[in-house]
GROMACS .gro file of C-alpha atoms in nm:
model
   72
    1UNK     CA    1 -11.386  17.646   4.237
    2UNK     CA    2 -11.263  17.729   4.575
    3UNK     CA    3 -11.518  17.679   4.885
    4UNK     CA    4 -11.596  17.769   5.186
    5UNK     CA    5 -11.818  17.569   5.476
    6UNK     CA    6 -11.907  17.659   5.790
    7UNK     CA    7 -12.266  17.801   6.021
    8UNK     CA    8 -12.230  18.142   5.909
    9UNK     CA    9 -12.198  18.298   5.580
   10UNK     CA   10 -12.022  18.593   5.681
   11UNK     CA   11 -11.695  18.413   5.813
   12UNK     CA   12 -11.743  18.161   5.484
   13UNK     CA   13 -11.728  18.428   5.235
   14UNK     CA   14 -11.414  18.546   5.370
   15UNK     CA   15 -11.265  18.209   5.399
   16UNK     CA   16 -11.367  18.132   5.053
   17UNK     CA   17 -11.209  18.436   4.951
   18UNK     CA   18 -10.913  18.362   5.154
   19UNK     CA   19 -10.860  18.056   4.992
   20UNK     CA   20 -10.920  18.131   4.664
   21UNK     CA   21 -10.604  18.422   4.757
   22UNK     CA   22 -10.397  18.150   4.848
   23UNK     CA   23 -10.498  17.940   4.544
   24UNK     CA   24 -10.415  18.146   4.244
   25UNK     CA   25 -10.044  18.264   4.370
   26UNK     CA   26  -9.972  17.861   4.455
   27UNK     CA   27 -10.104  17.731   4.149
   28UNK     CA   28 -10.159  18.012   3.893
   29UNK     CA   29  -9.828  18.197   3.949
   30UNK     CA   30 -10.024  18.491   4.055
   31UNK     CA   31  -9.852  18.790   4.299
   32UNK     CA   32 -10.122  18.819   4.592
   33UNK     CA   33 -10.196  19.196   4.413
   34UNK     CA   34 -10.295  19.027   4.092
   35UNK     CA   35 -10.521  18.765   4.251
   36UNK     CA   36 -10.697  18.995   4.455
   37UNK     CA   37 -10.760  19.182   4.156
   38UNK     CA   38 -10.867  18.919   3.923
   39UNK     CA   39 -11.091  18.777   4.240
   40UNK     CA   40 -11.226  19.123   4.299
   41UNK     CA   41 -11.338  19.171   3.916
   42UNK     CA   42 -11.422  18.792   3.795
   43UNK     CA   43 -11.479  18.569   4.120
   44UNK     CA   44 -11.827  18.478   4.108
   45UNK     CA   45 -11.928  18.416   4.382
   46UNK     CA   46 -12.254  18.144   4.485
   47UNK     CA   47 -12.384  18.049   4.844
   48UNK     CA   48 -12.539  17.706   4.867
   49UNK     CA   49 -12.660  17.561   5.197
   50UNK     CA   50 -12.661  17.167   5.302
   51UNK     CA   51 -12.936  16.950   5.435
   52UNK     CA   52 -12.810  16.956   5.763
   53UNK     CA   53 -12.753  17.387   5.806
   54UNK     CA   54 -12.418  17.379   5.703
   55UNK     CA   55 -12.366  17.707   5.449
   56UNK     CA   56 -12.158  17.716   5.183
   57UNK     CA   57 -11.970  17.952   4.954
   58UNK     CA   58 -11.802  17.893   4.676
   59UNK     CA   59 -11.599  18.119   4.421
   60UNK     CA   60 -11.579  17.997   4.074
   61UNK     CA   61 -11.293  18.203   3.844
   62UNK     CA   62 -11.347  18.090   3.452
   63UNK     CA   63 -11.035  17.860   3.314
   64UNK     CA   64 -11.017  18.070   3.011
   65UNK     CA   65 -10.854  18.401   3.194
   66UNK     CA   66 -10.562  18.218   3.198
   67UNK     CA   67 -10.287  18.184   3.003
   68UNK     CA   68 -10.235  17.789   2.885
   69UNK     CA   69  -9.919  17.622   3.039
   70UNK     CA   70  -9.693  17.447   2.806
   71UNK     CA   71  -9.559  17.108   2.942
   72UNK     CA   72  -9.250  16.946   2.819
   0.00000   0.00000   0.00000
């Protein structure tokens, strides 16, 4: 789950998608192509929106796309 926070929801969906384009290279091993791609087809996205006015978004990508590591 990757979020975004802010006043407006326009600017927090593309942080949120922003971040999560950041995320999946960093951690997942993903070229920026591929995660645009696999946020573009399975990023499901949900807005939420605080007590105090704050909106959020958040983009959730399902564990099971991805390939399990193998530790050592």
């Amino acid at each position: 789950i990757v979020p975004g926070m802010g006043e407006e929801l326009d600017g927090e969906m593309r942080d949120c998608t922003l971040e999560a384009l950041h995320f999946l290279p960093e951690n997942k091993g993903l070229r920026r192509e591929e995660a645009y791609s696999l946020v573009a087809v399975a990023g499901d996205f949900h807005i939420t929106q605080g007590v105090n006015g704050t909106q959020g978004v958040h983009c959730r990508i399902r564990k099971d796309l991805f390939a399990p590591t193998v530790e050592a």
